[in-house]
Tab-separated table of N, CA, C and O in Angstrom:
chain	number	residue	atom	x	y	z
A	1	MET	N	97.772	73.554	103.741
A	1	MET	CA	99.032	73.767	104.421
A	1	MET	C	98.842	74.844	105.490
A	1	MET	O	98.264	75.885	105.240
A	2	GLU	N	99.312	74.576	106.671
A	2	GLU	CA	99.234	75.527	107.774
A	2	GLU	C	100.538	76.303	107.882
A	2	GLU	O	101.613	75.766	107.644
A	3	TYR	N	100.431	77.545	108.253
A	3	TYR	CA	101.599	78.403	108.429
A	3	TYR	C	101.667	78.862	109.883
A	3	TYR	O	100.633	79.033	110.527
A	4	ASP	N	102.866	79.075	110.364
A	4	ASP	CA	103.054	79.640	111.689
A	4	ASP	C	103.086	81.154	111.533
A	4	ASP	O	104.092	81.706	111.074
A	5	LEU	N	102.017	81.810	111.895
A	5	LEU	CA	101.933	83.261	111.758
A	5	LEU	C	102.581	83.991	112.928
A	5	LEU	O	102.589	85.218	112.956
A	6	GLU	N	103.121	83.235	113.879
A	6	GLU	CA	103.812	83.808	115.038
A	6	GLU	C	102.934	84.834	115.754
A	6	GLU	O	103.384	85.927	116.110
A	7	LEU	N	101.679	84.477	115.993
A	7	LEU	CA	100.753	85.407	116.626
A	7	LEU	C	101.170	85.749	118.050
A	7	LEU	O	100.875	86.848	118.528
A	8	ASP	N	101.869	84.837	118.727
A	8	ASP	CA	102.394	85.160	120.061
A	8	ASP	C	103.405	86.293	119.960
A	8	ASP	O	103.420	87.200	120.793
A	9	ARG	N	104.236	86.237	118.943
A	9	ARG	CA	105.235	87.292	118.716
A	9	ARG	C	104.553	88.624	118.390
A	9	ARG	O	104.959	89.682	118.868
A	10	VAL	N	103.502	88.572	117.578
A	10	VAL	CA	102.749	89.775	117.230
A	10	VAL	C	102.094	90.359	118.480
A	10	VAL	O	102.172	91.570	118.724
A	11	ALA	N	101.482	89.504	119.294
A	11	ALA	CA	100.842	89.971	120.529
A	11	ALA	C	101.870	90.610	121.461
A	11	ALA	O	101.604	91.659	122.066
A	12	ASP	N	103.043	90.002	121.567
A	12	ASP	CA	104.106	90.574	122.401
A	12	ASP	C	104.522	91.955	121.905
A	12	ASP	O	104.728	92.872	122.701
A	13	GLU	N	104.620	92.126	120.598
A	13	GLU	CA	105.011	93.422	120.025
A	13	GLU	C	103.936	94.478	120.296
A	13	GLU	O	104.243	95.619	120.615
A	14	ILE	N	102.677	94.082	120.175
A	14	ILE	CA	101.577	95.012	120.456
A	14	ILE	C	101.654	95.469	121.911
A	14	ILE	O	101.544	96.664	122.210
A	15	LYS	N	101.862	94.515	122.812
A	15	LYS	CA	101.949	94.848	124.240
A	15	LYS	C	103.183	95.686	124.548
A	15	LYS	O	103.101	96.684	125.275
A	16	THR	N	104.326	95.301	123.999
A	16	THR	CA	105.583	96.009	124.261
A	16	THR	C	105.532	97.450	123.773
A	16	THR	O	106.042	98.357	124.427
A	17	SER	N	104.905	97.649	122.610
A	17	SER	CA	104.837	98.997	122.032
A	17	SER	C	103.667	99.806	122.605
A	17	SER	O	103.491	100.961	122.239
A	18	HIS	N	102.865	99.178	123.467
A	18	HIS	CA	101.694	99.823	124.071
A	18	HIS	C	100.727	100.349	123.007
A	18	HIS	O	100.085	101.387	123.197
A	19	ALA	N	100.628	99.630	121.898
A	19	ALA	CA	99.745	100.029	120.808
A	19	ALA	C	98.286	99.835	121.219
A	19	ALA	O	97.911	98.787	121.732
A	20	LYS	N	97.496	100.847	121.008
A	20	LYS	CA	96.057	100.780	121.283
A	20	LYS	C	95.270	100.473	120.012
A	20	LYS	O	94.178	99.923	120.067
A	21	THR	N	95.829	100.894	118.861
A	21	THR	CA	95.211	100.617	117.562
A	21	THR	C	96.251	99.974	116.661
A	21	THR	O	97.388	100.433	116.586
A	22	VAL	N	95.847	98.906	115.991
A	22	VAL	CA	96.768	98.131	115.157
A	22	VAL	C	96.082	97.832	113.834
A	22	VAL	O	94.910	97.448	113.802
A	23	LEU	N	96.825	97.997	112.751
A	23	LEU	CA	96.330	97.640	111.421
A	23	LEU	C	97.036	96.373	110.971
A	23	LEU	O	98.264	96.311	110.973
A	24	LEU	N	96.256	95.360	110.594
A	24	LEU	CA	96.818	94.137	110.034
A	24	LEU	C	96.673	94.185	108.530
A	24	LEU	O	95.588	94.439	108.002
A	25	GLN	N	97.765	93.936	107.846
A	25	GLN	CA	97.769	93.874	106.394
A	25	GLN	C	98.114	92.441	106.020
A	25	GLN	O	99.180	91.939	106.372
A	26	LEU	N	97.194	91.768	105.351
A	26	LEU	CA	97.368	90.367	105.006
A	26	LEU	C	97.458	90.189	103.500
A	26	LEU	O	96.781	90.889	102.743
A	27	GLY	N	98.265	89.229	103.086
A	27	GLY	CA	98.266	88.839	101.681
A	27	GLY	C	96.915	88.215	101.351
A	27	GLY	O	96.183	87.761	102.250
A	28	ASP	N	96.555	88.182	100.080
A	28	ASP	CA	95.229	87.692	99.680
A	28	ASP	C	94.941	86.281	100.192
A	28	ASP	O	93.808	85.979	100.568
A	29	GLY	N	95.942	85.416	100.228
A	29	GLY	CA	95.734	84.047	100.690
A	29	GLY	C	95.407	83.943	102.166
A	29	GLY	O	94.815	82.955	102.610
A	30	LEU	N	95.780	84.949	102.943
A	30	LEU	CA	95.515	84.945	104.385
A	30	LEU	C	94.243	85.689	104.768
A	30	LEU	O	93.758	85.557	105.891
A	31	LYS	N	93.682	86.470	103.867
A	31	LYS	CA	92.505	87.277	104.188
A	31	LYS	C	91.320	86.459	104.701
A	31	LYS	O	90.605	86.918	105.586
A	32	PRO	N	91.078	85.224	104.212
A	32	PRO	CA	89.971	84.442	104.775
A	32	PRO	C	90.141	84.137	106.267
A	32	PRO	O	89.166	83.882	106.958
A	33	LYS	N	91.347	84.174	106.783
A	33	LYS	CA	91.615	83.942	108.211
A	33	LYS	C	91.613	85.245	109.011
A	33	LYS	O	91.846	85.241	110.214
A	34	GLY	N	91.365	86.371	108.355
A	34	GLY	CA	91.493	87.676	108.976
A	34	GLY	C	90.671	87.867	110.231
A	34	GLY	O	91.174	88.334	111.253
A	35	THR	N	89.407	87.505	110.196
A	35	THR	CA	88.538	87.693	111.360
A	35	THR	C	89.037	86.880	112.544
A	35	THR	O	89.061	87.361	113.677
A	36	GLU	N	89.450	85.664	112.276
A	36	GLU	CA	89.985	84.786	113.327
A	36	GLU	C	91.242	85.389	113.960
A	36	GLU	O	91.404	85.382	115.184
A	37	ILE	N	92.134	85.929	113.134
A	37	ILE	CA	93.372	86.543	113.620
A	37	ILE	C	93.052	87.784	114.456
A	37	ILE	O	93.611	87.979	115.532
A	38	VAL	N	92.152	88.626	113.959
A	38	VAL	CA	91.758	89.839	114.682
A	38	VAL	C	91.191	89.481	116.049
A	38	VAL	O	91.583	90.058	117.071
A	39	GLU	N	90.276	88.536	116.100
A	39	GLU	CA	89.649	88.152	117.370
A	39	GLU	C	90.677	87.645	118.370
A	39	GLU	O	90.636	88.005	119.550
A	40	GLN	N	91.607	86.820	117.911
A	40	GLN	CA	92.628	86.281	118.805
A	40	GLN	C	93.525	87.383	119.358
A	40	GLN	O	93.793	87.439	120.558
A	41	LEU	N	93.984	88.285	118.489
A	41	LEU	CA	94.889	89.346	118.931
A	41	LEU	C	94.182	90.353	119.842
A	41	LEU	O	94.774	90.833	120.812
A	42	GLU	N	92.924	90.669	119.552
A	42	GLU	CA	92.190	91.584	120.433
A	42	GLU	C	92.018	90.963	121.822
A	42	GLU	O	92.169	91.647	122.838
A	43	LYS	N	91.715	89.682	121.849
A	43	LYS	CA	91.533	88.983	123.125
A	43	LYS	C	92.834	88.977	123.933
A	43	LYS	O	92.823	89.201	125.137
A	44	GLU	N	93.952	88.736	123.266
A	44	GLU	CA	95.237	88.628	123.959
A	44	GLU	C	95.839	89.970	124.357
A	44	GLU	O	96.604	90.030	125.303
A	45	THR	N	95.499	91.035	123.629
A	45	THR	CA	96.198	92.308	123.847
A	45	THR	C	95.316	93.432	124.367
A	45	THR	O	95.822	94.388	124.950
A	46	GLY	N	94.024	93.368	124.123
A	46	GLY	CA	93.140	94.466	124.484
A	46	GLY	C	93.193	95.624	123.503
A	46	GLY	O	92.492	96.615	123.664
A	47	ALA	N	94.004	95.507	122.469
A	47	ALA	CA	94.109	96.549	121.444
A	47	ALA	C	92.934	96.444	120.483
A	47	ALA	O	92.316	95.388	120.345
A	48	ARG	N	92.639	97.533	119.806
A	48	ARG	CA	91.623	97.543	118.736
A	48	ARG	C	92.359	97.207	117.449
A	48	ARG	O	93.266	97.935	117.030
A	49	ILE	N	91.983	96.090	116.831
A	49	ILE	CA	92.673	95.603	115.639
A	49	ILE	C	91.798	95.868	114.416
A	49	ILE	O	90.620	95.504	114.391
A	50	PHE	N	92.381	96.497	113.406
A	50	PHE	CA	91.705	96.757	112.140
A	50	PHE	C	92.338	95.886	111.062
A	50	PHE	O	93.545	95.679	111.056
A	51	LEU	N	91.522	95.421	110.145
A	51	LEU	CA	91.990	94.564	109.062
A	51	LEU	C	91.916	95.332	107.752
A	51	LEU	O	90.845	95.811	107.366
A	52	TRP	N	93.056	95.480	107.083
A	52	TRP	CA	93.103	96.153	105.790
A	52	TRP	C	92.691	95.153	104.720
A	52	TRP	O	93.333	94.111	104.548
A	53	LEU	N	91.612	95.442	104.010
A	53	LEU	CA	91.124	94.536	102.975
A	53	LEU	C	91.384	95.061	101.567
A	53	LEU	O	91.022	94.419	100.594
A	54	GLY	N	92.030	96.214	101.484
A	54	GLY	CA	92.372	96.763	100.178
A	54	GLY	C	93.551	96.027	99.571
A	54	GLY	O	94.110	95.097	100.153
A	55	SER	N	93.933	96.447	98.397
A	55	SER	CA	95.072	95.825	97.723
A	55	SER	C	96.364	96.164	98.462
A	55	SER	O	96.445	97.130	99.212
A	56	CYS	N	97.359	95.334	98.231
A	56	CYS	CA	98.661	95.543	98.855
A	56	CYS	C	99.718	95.010	97.910
A	56	CYS	O	99.641	93.871	97.464
A	57	PHE	N	100.689	95.843	97.613
A	57	PHE	CA	101.716	95.462	96.651
A	57	PHE	C	103.068	95.235	97.305
A	57	PHE	O	104.097	95.400	96.684
A	58	GLY	N	103.073	94.869	98.573
A	58	GLY	CA	104.322	94.557	99.250
A	58	GLY	C	104.566	95.432	100.452
A	58	GLY	O	103.747	96.256	100.841
A	59	VAL	N	105.737	95.241	101.039
A	59	VAL	CA	106.072	95.866	102.307
A	59	VAL	C	106.110	97.396	102.232
A	59	VAL	O	105.868	98.073	103.224
A	60	CYS	N	106.372	97.957	101.067
A	60	CYS	CA	106.440	99.415	100.957
A	60	CYS	C	105.066	100.036	100.724
A	60	CYS	O	104.925	101.253	100.691
A	61	ASP	N	104.028	99.218	100.603
A	61	ASP	CA	102.672	99.692	100.338
A	61	ASP	C	101.892	99.764	101.647
A	61	ASP	O	101.022	98.948	101.927
A	62	VAL	N	102.216	100.756	102.468
A	62	VAL	CA	101.562	100.928	103.767
A	62	VAL	C	100.355	101.846	103.584
A	62	VAL	O	100.495	102.949	103.059
A	63	PRO	N	99.179	101.410	104.017
A	63	PRO	CA	97.976	102.237	103.861
A	63	PRO	C	98.096	103.556	104.625
A	63	PRO	O	98.689	103.599	105.702
A	64	PRO	N	97.513	104.616	104.090
A	64	PRO	CA	97.575	105.931	104.744
A	64	PRO	C	96.523	106.067	105.845
A	64	PRO	O	95.520	106.757	105.680
A	65	VAL	N	96.738	105.369	106.945
A	65	VAL	CA	95.812	105.423	108.075
A	65	VAL	C	96.590	105.741	109.347
A	65	VAL	O	97.789	105.503	109.420
A	66	LYS	N	95.880	106.299	110.323
A	66	LYS	CA	96.530	106.636	111.592
A	66	LYS	C	96.252	105.533	112.605
A	66	LYS	O	95.132	105.393	113.096
A	67	VAL	N	97.278	104.740	112.881
A	67	VAL	CA	97.227	103.702	113.902
A	67	VAL	C	98.563	103.710	114.631
A	67	VAL	O	99.533	104.295	114.156
A	68	ASP	N	98.601	103.040	115.760
A	68	ASP	CA	99.840	102.984	116.524
A	68	ASP	C	100.850	102.000	115.940
A	68	ASP	O	102.059	102.176	116.094
A	69	LEU	N	100.359	100.949	115.272
A	69	LEU	CA	101.241	99.894	114.771
A	69	LEU	C	100.640	99.262	113.531
A	69	LEU	O	99.426	99.041	113.470
A	70	VAL	N	101.476	98.988	112.538
A	70	VAL	CA	101.065	98.250	111.347
A	70	VAL	C	101.797	96.920	111.360
A	70	VAL	O	103.022	96.877	111.523
A	71	VAL	N	101.045	95.830	111.193
A	71	VAL	CA	101.633	94.495	111.125
A	71	VAL	C	101.294	93.924	109.759
A	71	VAL	O	100.121	93.847	109.385
A	72	GLN	N	102.319	93.544	109.013
A	72	GLN	CA	102.123	92.987	107.676
A	72	GLN	C	102.477	91.506	107.696
A	72	GLN	O	103.548	91.127	108.151
A	73	PHE	N	101.572	90.691	107.187
A	73	PHE	CA	101.811	89.260	107.043
A	73	PHE	C	101.999	88.927	105.569
A	73	PHE	O	101.317	89.483	104.720
A	74	GLY	N	102.906	88.026	105.298
A	74	GLY	CA	103.071	87.539	103.939
A	74	GLY	C	103.923	88.416	103.055
A	74	GLY	O	103.856	88.323	101.842
A	75	HIS	N	104.742	89.277	103.644
A	75	HIS	CA	105.605	90.152	102.868
A	75	HIS	C	107.052	89.970	103.300
A	75	HIS	O	107.336	89.593	104.434
A	76	ASN	N	107.950	90.259	102.405
A	76	ASN	CA	109.371	90.232	102.751
A	76	ASN	C	109.712	91.413	103.637
A	76	ASN	O	109.016	92.428	103.631
A	77	GLU	N	110.815	91.287	104.378
A	77	GLU	CA	111.272	92.405	105.191
A	77	GLU	C	111.755	93.531	104.296
A	77	GLU	O	112.294	93.295	103.220
A	78	LEU	N	111.545	94.749	104.739
A	78	LEU	CA	112.042	95.921	104.024
A	78	LEU	C	113.531	96.039	104.298
A	78	LEU	O	113.963	96.083	105.448
A	79	MET	N	114.319	96.042	103.269
A	79	MET	CA	115.769	96.123	103.413
A	79	MET	C	116.170	97.543	103.784
A	79	MET	O	115.570	98.504	103.304
A	80	PRO	N	117.169	97.673	104.649
A	80	PRO	CA	117.607	99.029	105.039
A	80	PRO	C	118.214	99.776	103.854
A	80	PRO	O	118.802	99.178	102.959
A	81	THR	N	118.007	101.063	103.857
A	81	THR	CA	118.632	101.904	102.820
A	81	THR	C	119.812	102.628	103.427
A	81	THR	O	119.813	102.964	104.611
A	82	PHE	N	120.804	102.838	102.646
A	82	PHE	CA	122.024	103.481	103.143
A	82	PHE	C	122.183	104.856	102.571
A	82	PHE	O	121.754	105.211	101.558
């Protein structure tokens, strides 16, 4: 089964935010496509893309790294807190 990862939307966000470094966090099922995704986004944006290969327990599990933008695939949106 193929999924629409909306990579055009991701590339637009990288460009709009002027991110130079980006961390991609993928669910385990998407990790085999990681290199392909990184190569495509680097080509389209000129940003340096890093792939997080550690464990991830959802949208609130953001790795402690310094990058301009974190993009998470395969997670639900974080609901606003009031």
